Short mmCIF file of C-alpha atoms in Angstrom, two decimals:
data_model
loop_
_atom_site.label_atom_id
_atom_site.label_comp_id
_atom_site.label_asym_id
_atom_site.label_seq_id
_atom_site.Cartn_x
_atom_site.Cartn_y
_atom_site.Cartn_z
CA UNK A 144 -16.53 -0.51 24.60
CA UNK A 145 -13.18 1.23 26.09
CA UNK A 146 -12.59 -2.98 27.50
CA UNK A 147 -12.77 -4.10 23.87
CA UNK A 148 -10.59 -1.86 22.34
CA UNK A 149 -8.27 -2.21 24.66
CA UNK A 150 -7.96 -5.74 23.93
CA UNK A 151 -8.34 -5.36 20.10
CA UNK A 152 -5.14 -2.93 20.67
CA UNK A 153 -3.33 -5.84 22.46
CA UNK A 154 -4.14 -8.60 19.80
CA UNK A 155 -2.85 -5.39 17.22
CA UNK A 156 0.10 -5.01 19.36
CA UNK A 157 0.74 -8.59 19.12
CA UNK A 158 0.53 -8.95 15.47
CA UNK A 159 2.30 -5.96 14.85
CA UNK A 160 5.16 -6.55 17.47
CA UNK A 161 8.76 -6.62 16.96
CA UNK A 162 8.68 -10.49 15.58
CA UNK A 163 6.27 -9.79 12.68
CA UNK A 164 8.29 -6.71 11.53
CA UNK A 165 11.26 -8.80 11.66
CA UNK A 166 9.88 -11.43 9.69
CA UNK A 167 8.76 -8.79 7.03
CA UNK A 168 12.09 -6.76 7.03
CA UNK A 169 13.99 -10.17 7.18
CA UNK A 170 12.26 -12.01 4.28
CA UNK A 171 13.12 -8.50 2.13
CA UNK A 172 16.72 -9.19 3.61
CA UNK A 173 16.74 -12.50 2.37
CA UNK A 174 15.40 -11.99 -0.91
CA UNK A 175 17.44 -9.15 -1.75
CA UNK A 176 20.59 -11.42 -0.90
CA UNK A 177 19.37 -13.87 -3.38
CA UNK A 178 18.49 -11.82 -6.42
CA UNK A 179 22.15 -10.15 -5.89
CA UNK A 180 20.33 -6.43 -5.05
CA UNK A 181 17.96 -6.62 -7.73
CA UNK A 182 15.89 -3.57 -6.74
CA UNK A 183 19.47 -1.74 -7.10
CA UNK A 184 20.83 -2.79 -10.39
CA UNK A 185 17.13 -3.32 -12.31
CA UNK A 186 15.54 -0.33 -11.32
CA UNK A 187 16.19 1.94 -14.04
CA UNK A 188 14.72 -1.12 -16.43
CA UNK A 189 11.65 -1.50 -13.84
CA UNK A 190 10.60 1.57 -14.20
CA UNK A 191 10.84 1.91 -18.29
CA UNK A 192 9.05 -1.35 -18.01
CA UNK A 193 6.10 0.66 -15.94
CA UNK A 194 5.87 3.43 -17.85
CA UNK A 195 6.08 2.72 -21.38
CA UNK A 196 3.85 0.93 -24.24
CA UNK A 197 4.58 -2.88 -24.60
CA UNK A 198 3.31 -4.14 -28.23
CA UNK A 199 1.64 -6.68 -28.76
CA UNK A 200 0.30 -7.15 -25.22
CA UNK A 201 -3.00 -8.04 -26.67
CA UNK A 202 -1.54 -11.91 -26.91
CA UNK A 203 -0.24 -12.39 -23.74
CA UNK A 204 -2.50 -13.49 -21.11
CA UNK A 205 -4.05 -11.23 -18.81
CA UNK A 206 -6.86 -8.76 -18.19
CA UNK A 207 -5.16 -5.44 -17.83
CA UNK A 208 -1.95 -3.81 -19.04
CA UNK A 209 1.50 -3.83 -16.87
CA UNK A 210 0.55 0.10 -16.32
CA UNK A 211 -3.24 -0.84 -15.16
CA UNK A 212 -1.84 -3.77 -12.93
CA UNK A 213 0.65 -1.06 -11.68
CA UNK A 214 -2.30 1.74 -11.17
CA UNK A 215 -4.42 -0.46 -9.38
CA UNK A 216 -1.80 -2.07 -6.83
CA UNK A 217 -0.89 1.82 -6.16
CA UNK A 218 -4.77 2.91 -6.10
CA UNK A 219 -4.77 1.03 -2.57
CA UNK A 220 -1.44 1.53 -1.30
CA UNK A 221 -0.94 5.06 -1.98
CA UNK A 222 -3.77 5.87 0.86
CA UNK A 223 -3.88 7.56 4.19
CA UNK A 224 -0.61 6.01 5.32
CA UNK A 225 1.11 8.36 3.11
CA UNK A 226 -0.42 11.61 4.62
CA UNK A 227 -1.30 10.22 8.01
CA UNK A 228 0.64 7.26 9.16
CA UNK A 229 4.29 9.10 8.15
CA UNK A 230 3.31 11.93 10.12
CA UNK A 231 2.24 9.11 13.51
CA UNK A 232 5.76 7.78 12.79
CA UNK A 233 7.81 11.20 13.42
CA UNK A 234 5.70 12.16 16.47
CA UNK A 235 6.31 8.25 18.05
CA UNK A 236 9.68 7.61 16.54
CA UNK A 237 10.78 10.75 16.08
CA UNK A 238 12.44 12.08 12.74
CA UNK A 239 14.81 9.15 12.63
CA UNK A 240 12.06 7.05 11.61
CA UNK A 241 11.99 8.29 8.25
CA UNK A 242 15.29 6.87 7.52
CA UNK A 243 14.21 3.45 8.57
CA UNK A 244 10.96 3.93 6.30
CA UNK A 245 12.94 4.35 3.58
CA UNK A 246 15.20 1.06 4.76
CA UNK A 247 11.87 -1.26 5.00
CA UNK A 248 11.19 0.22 1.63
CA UNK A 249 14.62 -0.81 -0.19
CA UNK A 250 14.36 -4.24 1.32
CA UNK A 251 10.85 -4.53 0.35
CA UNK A 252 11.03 -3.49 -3.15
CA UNK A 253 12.81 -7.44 -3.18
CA UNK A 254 10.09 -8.78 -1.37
CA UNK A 255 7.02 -7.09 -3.71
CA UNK A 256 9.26 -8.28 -6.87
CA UNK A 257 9.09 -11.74 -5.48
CA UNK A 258 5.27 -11.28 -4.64
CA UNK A 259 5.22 -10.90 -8.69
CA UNK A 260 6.56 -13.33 -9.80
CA UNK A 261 4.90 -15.72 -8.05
CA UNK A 262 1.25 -13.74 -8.90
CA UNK A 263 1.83 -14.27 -12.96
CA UNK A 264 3.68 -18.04 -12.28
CA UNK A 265 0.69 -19.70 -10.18
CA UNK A 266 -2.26 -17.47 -11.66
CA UNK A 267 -5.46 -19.32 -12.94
CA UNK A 268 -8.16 -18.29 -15.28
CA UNK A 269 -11.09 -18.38 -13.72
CA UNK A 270 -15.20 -19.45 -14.66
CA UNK A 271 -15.70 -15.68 -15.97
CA UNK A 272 -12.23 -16.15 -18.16
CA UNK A 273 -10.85 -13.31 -15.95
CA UNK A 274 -7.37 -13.90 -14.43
CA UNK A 275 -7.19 -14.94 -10.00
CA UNK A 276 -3.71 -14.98 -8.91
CA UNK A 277 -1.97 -14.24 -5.32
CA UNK A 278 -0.62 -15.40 -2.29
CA UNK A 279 -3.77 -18.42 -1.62
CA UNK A 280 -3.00 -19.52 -5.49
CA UNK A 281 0.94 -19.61 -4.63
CA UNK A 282 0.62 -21.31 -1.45
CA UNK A 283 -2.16 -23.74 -2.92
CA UNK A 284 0.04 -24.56 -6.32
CA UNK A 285 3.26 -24.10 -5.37
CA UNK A 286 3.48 -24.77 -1.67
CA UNK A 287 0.72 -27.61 -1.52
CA UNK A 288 -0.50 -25.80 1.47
CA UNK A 289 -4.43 -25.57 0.64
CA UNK A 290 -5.16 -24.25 4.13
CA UNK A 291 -2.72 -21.88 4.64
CA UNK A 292 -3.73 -20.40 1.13
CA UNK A 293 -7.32 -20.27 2.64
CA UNK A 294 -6.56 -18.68 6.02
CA UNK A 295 -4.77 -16.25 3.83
CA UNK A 296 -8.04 -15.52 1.44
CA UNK A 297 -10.04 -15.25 4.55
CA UNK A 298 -7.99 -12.80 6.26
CA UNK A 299 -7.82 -10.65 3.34
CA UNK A 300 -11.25 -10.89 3.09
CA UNK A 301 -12.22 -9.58 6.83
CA UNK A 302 -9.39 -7.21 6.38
CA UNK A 303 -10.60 -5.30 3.20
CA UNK A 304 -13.99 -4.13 4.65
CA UNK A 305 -12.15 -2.37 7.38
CA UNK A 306 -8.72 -0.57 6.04
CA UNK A 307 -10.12 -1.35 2.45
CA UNK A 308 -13.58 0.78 2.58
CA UNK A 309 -15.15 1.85 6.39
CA UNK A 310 -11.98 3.26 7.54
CA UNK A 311 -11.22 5.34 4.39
CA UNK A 312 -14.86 6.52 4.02
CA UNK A 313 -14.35 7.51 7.66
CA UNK A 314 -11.28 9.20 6.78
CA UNK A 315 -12.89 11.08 4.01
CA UNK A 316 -16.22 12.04 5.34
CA UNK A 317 -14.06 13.23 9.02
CA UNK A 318 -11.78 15.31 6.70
CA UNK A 319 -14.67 17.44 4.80
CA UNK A 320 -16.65 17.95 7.41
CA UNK A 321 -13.73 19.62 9.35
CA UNK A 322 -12.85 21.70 6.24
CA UNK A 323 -16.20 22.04 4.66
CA UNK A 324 -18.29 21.35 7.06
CA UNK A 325 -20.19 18.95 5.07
CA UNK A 326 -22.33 16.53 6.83
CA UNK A 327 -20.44 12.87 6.90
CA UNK A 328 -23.51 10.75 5.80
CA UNK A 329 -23.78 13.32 2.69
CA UNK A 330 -20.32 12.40 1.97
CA UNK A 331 -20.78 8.41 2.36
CA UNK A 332 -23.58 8.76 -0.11
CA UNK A 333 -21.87 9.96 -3.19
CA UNK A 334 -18.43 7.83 -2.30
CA UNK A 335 -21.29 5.07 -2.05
CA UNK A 336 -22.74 5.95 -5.86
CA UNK A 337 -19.11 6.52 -7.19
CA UNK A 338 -17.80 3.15 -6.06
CA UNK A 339 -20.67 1.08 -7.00
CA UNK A 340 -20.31 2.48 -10.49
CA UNK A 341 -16.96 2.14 -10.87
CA UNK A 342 -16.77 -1.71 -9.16
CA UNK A 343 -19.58 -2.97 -11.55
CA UNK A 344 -17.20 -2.87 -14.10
CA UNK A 345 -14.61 -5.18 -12.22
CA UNK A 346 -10.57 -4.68 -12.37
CA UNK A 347 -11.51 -3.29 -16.10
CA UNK A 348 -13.08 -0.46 -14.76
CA UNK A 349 -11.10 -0.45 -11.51
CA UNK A 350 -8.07 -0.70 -13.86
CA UNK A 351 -9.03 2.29 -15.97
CA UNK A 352 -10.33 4.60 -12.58
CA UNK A 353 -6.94 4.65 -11.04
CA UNK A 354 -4.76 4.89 -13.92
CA UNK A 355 -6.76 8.58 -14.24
CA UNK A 356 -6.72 8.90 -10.71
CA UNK A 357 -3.43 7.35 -8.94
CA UNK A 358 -1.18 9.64 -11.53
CA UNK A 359 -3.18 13.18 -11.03
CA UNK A 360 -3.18 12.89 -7.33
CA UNK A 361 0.20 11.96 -7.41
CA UNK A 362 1.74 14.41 -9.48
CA UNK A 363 -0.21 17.18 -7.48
CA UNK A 364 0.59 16.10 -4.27
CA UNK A 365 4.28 15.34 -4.99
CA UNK A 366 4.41 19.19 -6.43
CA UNK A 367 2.78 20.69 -3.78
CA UNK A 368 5.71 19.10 -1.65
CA UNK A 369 8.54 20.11 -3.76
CA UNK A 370 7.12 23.70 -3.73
CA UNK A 371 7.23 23.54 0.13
CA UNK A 372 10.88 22.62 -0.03
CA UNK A 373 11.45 25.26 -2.91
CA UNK A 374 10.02 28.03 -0.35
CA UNK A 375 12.05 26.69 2.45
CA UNK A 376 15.42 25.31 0.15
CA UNK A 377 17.75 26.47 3.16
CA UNK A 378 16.06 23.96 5.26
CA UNK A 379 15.78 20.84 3.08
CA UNK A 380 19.44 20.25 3.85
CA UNK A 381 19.16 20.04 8.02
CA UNK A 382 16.46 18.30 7.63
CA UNK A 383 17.26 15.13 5.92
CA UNK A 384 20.41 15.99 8.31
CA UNK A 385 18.14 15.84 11.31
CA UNK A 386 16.83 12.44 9.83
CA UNK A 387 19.75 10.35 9.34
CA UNK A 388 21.38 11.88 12.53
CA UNK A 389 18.10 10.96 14.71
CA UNK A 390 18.20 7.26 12.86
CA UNK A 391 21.16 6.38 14.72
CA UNK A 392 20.96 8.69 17.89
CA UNK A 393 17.80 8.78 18.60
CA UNK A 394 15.47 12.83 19.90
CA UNK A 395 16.52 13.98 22.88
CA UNK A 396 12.91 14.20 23.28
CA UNK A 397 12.58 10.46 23.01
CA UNK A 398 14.97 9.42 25.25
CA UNK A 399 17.55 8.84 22.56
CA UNK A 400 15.75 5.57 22.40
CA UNK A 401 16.81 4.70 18.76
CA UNK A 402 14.41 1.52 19.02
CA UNK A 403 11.16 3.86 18.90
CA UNK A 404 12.64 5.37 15.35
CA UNK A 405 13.68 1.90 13.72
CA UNK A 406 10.04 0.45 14.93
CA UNK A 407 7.91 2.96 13.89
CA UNK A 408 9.73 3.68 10.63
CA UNK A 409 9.68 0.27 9.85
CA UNK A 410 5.94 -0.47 11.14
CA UNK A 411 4.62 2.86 8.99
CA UNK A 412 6.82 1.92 5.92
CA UNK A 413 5.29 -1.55 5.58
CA UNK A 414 2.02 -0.01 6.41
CA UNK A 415 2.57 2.20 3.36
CA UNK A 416 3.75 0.11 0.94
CA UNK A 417 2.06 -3.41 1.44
CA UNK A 418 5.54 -4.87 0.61
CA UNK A 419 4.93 -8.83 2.23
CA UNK A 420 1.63 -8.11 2.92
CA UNK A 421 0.26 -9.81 -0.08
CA UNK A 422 -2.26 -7.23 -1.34
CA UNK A 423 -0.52 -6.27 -4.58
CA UNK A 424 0.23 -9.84 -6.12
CA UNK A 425 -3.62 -10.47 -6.48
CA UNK A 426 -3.42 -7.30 -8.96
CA UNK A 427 -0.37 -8.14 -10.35
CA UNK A 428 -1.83 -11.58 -11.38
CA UNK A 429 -4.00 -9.67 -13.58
CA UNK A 430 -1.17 -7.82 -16.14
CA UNK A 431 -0.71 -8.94 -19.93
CA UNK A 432 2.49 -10.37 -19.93
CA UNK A 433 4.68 -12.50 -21.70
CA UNK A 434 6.69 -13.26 -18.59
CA UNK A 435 6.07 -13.37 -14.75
CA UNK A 436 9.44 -11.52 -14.28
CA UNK A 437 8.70 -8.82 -16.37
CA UNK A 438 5.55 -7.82 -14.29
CA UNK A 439 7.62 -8.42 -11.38
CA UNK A 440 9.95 -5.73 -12.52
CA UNK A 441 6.49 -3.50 -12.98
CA UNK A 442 5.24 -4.14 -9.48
CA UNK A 443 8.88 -3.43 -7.79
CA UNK A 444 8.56 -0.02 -8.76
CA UNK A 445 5.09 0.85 -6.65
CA UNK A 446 7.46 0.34 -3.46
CA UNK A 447 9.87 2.66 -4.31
CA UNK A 448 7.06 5.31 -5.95
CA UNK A 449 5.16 5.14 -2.86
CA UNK A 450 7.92 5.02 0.11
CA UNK A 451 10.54 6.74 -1.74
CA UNK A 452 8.93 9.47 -3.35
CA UNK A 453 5.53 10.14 -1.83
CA UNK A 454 6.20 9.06 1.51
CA UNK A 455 9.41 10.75 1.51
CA UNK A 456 8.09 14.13 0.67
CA UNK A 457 5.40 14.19 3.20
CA UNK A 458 8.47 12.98 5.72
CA UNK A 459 10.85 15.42 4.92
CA UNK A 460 8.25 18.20 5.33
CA UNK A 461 6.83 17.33 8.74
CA UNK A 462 10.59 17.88 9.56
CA UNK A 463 11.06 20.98 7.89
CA UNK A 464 8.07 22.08 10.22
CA UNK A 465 9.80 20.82 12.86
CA UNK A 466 12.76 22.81 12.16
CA UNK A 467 10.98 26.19 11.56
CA UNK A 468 7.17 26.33 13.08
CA UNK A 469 7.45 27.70 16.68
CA UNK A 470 6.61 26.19 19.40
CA UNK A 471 2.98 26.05 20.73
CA UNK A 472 1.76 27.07 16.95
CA UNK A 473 0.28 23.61 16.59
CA UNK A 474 -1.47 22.09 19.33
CA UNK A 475 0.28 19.00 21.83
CA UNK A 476 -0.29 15.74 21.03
CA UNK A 477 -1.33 16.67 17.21
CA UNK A 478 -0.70 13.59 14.91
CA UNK A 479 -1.49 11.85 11.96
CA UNK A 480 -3.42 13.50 8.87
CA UNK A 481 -4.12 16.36 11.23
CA UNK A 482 -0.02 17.54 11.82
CA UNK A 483 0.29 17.05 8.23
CA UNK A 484 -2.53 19.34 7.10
CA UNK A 485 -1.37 21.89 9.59
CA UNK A 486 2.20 21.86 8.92
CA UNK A 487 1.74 22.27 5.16
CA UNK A 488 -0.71 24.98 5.94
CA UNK A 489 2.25 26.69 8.12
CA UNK A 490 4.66 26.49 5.36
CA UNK A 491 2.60 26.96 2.44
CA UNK A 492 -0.27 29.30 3.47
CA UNK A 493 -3.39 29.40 2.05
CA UNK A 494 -2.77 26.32 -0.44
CA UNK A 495 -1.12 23.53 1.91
CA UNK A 496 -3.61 22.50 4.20
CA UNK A 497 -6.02 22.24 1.42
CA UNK A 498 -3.71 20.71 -1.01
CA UNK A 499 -3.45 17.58 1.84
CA UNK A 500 -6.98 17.74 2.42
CA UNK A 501 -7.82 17.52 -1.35
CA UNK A 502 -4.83 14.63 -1.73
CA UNK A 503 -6.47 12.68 1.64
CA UNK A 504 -9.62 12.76 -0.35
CA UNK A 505 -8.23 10.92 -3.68
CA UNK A 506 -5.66 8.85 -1.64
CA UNK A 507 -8.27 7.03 0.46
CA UNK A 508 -11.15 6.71 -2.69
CA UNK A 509 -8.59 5.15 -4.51
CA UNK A 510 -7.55 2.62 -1.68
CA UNK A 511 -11.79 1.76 -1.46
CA UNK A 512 -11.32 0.86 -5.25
CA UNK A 513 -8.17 -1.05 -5.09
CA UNK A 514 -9.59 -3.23 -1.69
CA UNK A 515 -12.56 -3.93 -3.52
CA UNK A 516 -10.67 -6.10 -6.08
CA UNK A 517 -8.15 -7.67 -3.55
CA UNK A 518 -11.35 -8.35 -1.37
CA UNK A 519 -13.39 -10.03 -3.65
CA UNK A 520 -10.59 -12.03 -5.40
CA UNK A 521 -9.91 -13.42 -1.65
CA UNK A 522 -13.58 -13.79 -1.38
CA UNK A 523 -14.12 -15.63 -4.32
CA UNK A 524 -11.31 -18.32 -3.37
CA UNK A 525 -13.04 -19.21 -0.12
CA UNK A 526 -16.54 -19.18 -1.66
CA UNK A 527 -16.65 -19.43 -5.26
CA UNK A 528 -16.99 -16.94 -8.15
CA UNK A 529 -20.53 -16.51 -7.59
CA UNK A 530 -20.22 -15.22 -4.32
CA UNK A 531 -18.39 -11.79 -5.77
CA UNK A 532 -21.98 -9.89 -6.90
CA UNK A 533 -22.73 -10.18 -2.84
CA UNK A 534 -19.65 -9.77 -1.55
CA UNK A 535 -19.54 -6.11 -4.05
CA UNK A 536 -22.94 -5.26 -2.40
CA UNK A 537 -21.87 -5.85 1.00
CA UNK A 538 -18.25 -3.81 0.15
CA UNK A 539 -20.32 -0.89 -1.00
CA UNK A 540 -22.47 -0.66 2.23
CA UNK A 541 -19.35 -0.82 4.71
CA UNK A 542 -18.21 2.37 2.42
CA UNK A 543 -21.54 4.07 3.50
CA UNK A 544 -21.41 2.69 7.01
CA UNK A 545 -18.13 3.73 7.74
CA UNK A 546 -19.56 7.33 7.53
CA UNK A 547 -22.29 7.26 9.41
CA UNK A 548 -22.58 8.53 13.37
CA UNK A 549 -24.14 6.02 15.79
CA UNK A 550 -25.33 6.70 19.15
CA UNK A 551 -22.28 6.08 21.99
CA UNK A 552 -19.06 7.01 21.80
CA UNK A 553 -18.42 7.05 17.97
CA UNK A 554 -14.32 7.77 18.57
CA UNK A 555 -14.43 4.51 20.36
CA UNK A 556 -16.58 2.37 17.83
CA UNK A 557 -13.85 3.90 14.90
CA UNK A 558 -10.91 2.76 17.18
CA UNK A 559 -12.17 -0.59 16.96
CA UNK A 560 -12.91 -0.64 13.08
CA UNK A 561 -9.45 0.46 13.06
CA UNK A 562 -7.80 -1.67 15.31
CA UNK A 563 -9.65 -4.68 13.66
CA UNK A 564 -8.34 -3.77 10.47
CA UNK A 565 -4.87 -3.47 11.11
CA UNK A 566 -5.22 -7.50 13.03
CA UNK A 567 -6.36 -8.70 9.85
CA UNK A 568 -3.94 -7.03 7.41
CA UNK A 569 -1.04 -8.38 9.57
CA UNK A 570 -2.67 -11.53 9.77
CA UNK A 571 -2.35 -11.23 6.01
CA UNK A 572 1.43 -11.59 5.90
CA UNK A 573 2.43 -14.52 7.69
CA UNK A 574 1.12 -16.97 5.06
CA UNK A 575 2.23 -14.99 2.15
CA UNK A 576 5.86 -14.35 3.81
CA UNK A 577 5.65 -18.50 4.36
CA UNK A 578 5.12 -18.93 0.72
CA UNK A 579 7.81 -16.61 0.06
CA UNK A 580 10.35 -17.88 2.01
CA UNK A 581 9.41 -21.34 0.96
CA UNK A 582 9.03 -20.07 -2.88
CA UNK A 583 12.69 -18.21 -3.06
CA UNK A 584 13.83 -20.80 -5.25
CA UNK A 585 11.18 -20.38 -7.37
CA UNK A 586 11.55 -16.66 -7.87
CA UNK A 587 15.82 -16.91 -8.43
CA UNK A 588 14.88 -19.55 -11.15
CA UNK A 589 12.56 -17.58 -13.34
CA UNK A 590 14.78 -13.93 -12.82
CA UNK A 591 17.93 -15.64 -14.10
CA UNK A 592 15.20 -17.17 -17.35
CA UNK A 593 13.82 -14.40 -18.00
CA UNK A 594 17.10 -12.48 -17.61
CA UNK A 595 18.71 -14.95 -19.96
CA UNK A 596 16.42 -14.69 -22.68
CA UNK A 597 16.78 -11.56 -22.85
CA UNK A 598 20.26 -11.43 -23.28
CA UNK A 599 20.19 -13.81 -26.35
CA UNK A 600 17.11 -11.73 -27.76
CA UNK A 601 14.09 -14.32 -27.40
CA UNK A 602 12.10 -11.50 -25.23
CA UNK A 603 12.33 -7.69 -26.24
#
């Protein structure tokens, strides 16, 4: 067992290694460059064009509204990475790697516009009349690269029964029994129930979930943040301080090794936010729209919402507990969702550590709805539309399996589920940054259209 996750940590380590994050961080580079800083001068029009009513929608094409389509690609990356993998990238990188977070963030709000326009551009309608769109219908139409578009679909199939549903579940069912001490197969049972019910009624019903969902658990845990830094307003200051400082220094405590912040930040950012990965363009594809640039604009904004607000609270608070809990309060070698709870607990007693808990708990159902639909849309490429009813059922039982005990050493067997996971998600990105890269052109064409058309008043 210990022989096999070793190795599954090497292929991870591979995948995930300083040439991948490059080529992530690099194709957001690139892209950014091309659209003239898009994400900078757009975003106050991205975000109206999230947030408010569009009329008429019902005669555009598409199953779901730009808010739904918005809702759902957030549902799955607004997860565990936000509470547990920012706190993994301060205790590796040290607080530096914050800052470069919210760098991989910036550049990837480019890269997840791109992702958009290429979802609504190459999108099909499928033998159910519902809308497939993504990175294997980009590649396939726009590329003429059939089997890279296929290696893609299969990867993101693997992929979504690990970091989509066992290793949330796991996440879940681990958190309530060390709060609540409720038994983890209890837990499995009833996320089992709640996300067959809700996945029976496809990206409708997924749609409608996590717009009631993605927004409350938001709000709540963004508040319960800001009241930390209320409490503790003399501190907010050093601490961002201590992060842009650390960015380009490096923790004495590290070495000064400024590489371990950049890598981390950058690895935990992209980790957060999907931006390259090509998870969010198969939800995108789905939107009512009367352009693909306009959704575009709509799917830009879940970058910065998720890095630069959600991520960046639960950053700048681990720091703050740096700052001020004394040493030896929480235990050596604490990480992940674990330092968060307990730091929020520290500064915000008797709430905090529950208010993470309870945010853990939404974050990671939601990211078991979201997975479903990228899952089975990947699924159904590779195998057909009639192979989603089976691929549902066998979603819904790696939910309930990824909460059950087995006999051995069950940290090892959740290692592996993990480790496994994160192969196949990086996998993920090196055909969809190929047909992103390749597709540039493409996006630039249809920005300066739709851009155009606006200006002379064809397109409110």
């Amino acid at each position: 067992m210990e022989s096999l996750n070793e190795f599954i940590a090497n292929i991870g380590g591979l995948v995930w290694g300083p040439y991948m994050l490059t080529f992530l961080v690099g194709t957001g580079v690139y892209l950014t460059l091309r659209l003239a800083f898009l994400q900078v001068r757009m975003l106050p029009f991205a975000l109206k064009q999230a947030f408010s009513k569009h009329p008429n929608t019902d005669n555009h094409e598409g199953d779901i509204s730009h808010f739904g389509a918005l809702m759902t690609a957030l549902s799955a990356t607004i997860g565990t990475g936000n509470i547990a993998g920012v706190a993994t990238a301060v205790v590796l990188g040290g607080a530096g790697a914050v800052f470069w977070m919210w760098v991989s963030a910036f550049f990837g709000m480019a890269t997840k516009y791109a992702e958009g326009i290429l979802a609504v551009k190459y999108r099909v309608t499928n033998s159910k009349g519902e809308m497939s769109g993504g990175p294997m219908y980009y590649l396939e139409r726009g590329c003429n690269l059939k089997w890279l578009a296929i290696l893609f679909a299969l990867f993101g199939t693997i992929a979504s029964f690990g970091i989509g549903s066992s290793v949330q579940s796991n996440s879940v069912a681990a958190s309530l029994q060390t709060s609540l001490d409720i038994d983890t197969w209890k837990t499995g049972v009833v996320l089992t129930i709640f996300t067959g019910l809700v996945i029976l009624g496809g990206i409708k019903g997924i749609s409608r979930t996590a717009s009631i969902i993605v927004p409350f658990m938001a709000i709540v845990y963004v508040a319960g943040g800001l009241i930390v830094m209320f409490y503790h307003a003399d501190l907010v200051i050093p601490a961002i301080e201590k992060i842009l400082s650390e960015a380009f220094t490096g923790s004495a405590a590290l070495g000064g090794a400024v590489g371990l912040a950049i890598r981390y930040g950058v690895a935990r950012g992209v980790f957060s936010n999907e931006a390259g990965m090509g998870s969010a363009p198969i939800a995108a594809a789905a939107a009512k729209t009367d352009h693909p640039a306009r959704q575009a604009f709509v799917s830009m904004t879940a970058t910065f919402l998720d890095t630069m607000v959600v991520c960046a609270i639960t950053g700048i608070t681990i720091v703050i507990g740096l700052l001020t809990i004394p040493e030896g309060t929480i235990a050596a070698g604490t990480t992940g969702a674990s330092l968060t709870v307990q730091t929020f607990d520290y500064l915000l007693p008797g709430v905090g550590g529950s208010l993470v808990t309870f945010g853990l708990i939404f974050f990671a159902y939601s990211t078991i709805l979201g997975w479903c639909y990228y899952g089975e849309k990947c699924a159904s490429y590779v195998f057909g539309d009639k192979s989603v009813p089976v691929y549902r059922v066998i979603y819904v039982l790696t939910v309930l399996l990824g909460t059950l005990e087995f006999q051995g050493d069950a940290k090892s067997t959740t290692e592996i589920v993990w480790g496994l996971s994160d192969v196949f998600n990086g996998l993920m990105a090196i055909p969809n940054l190929i047909g992103l890269v390749l597709l540039s052109g493409v996006v630039v064409k249809e920005t300066k259209d739709f851009l155009e058309r606006r200006r002379k008043g064809e397109l409110p």
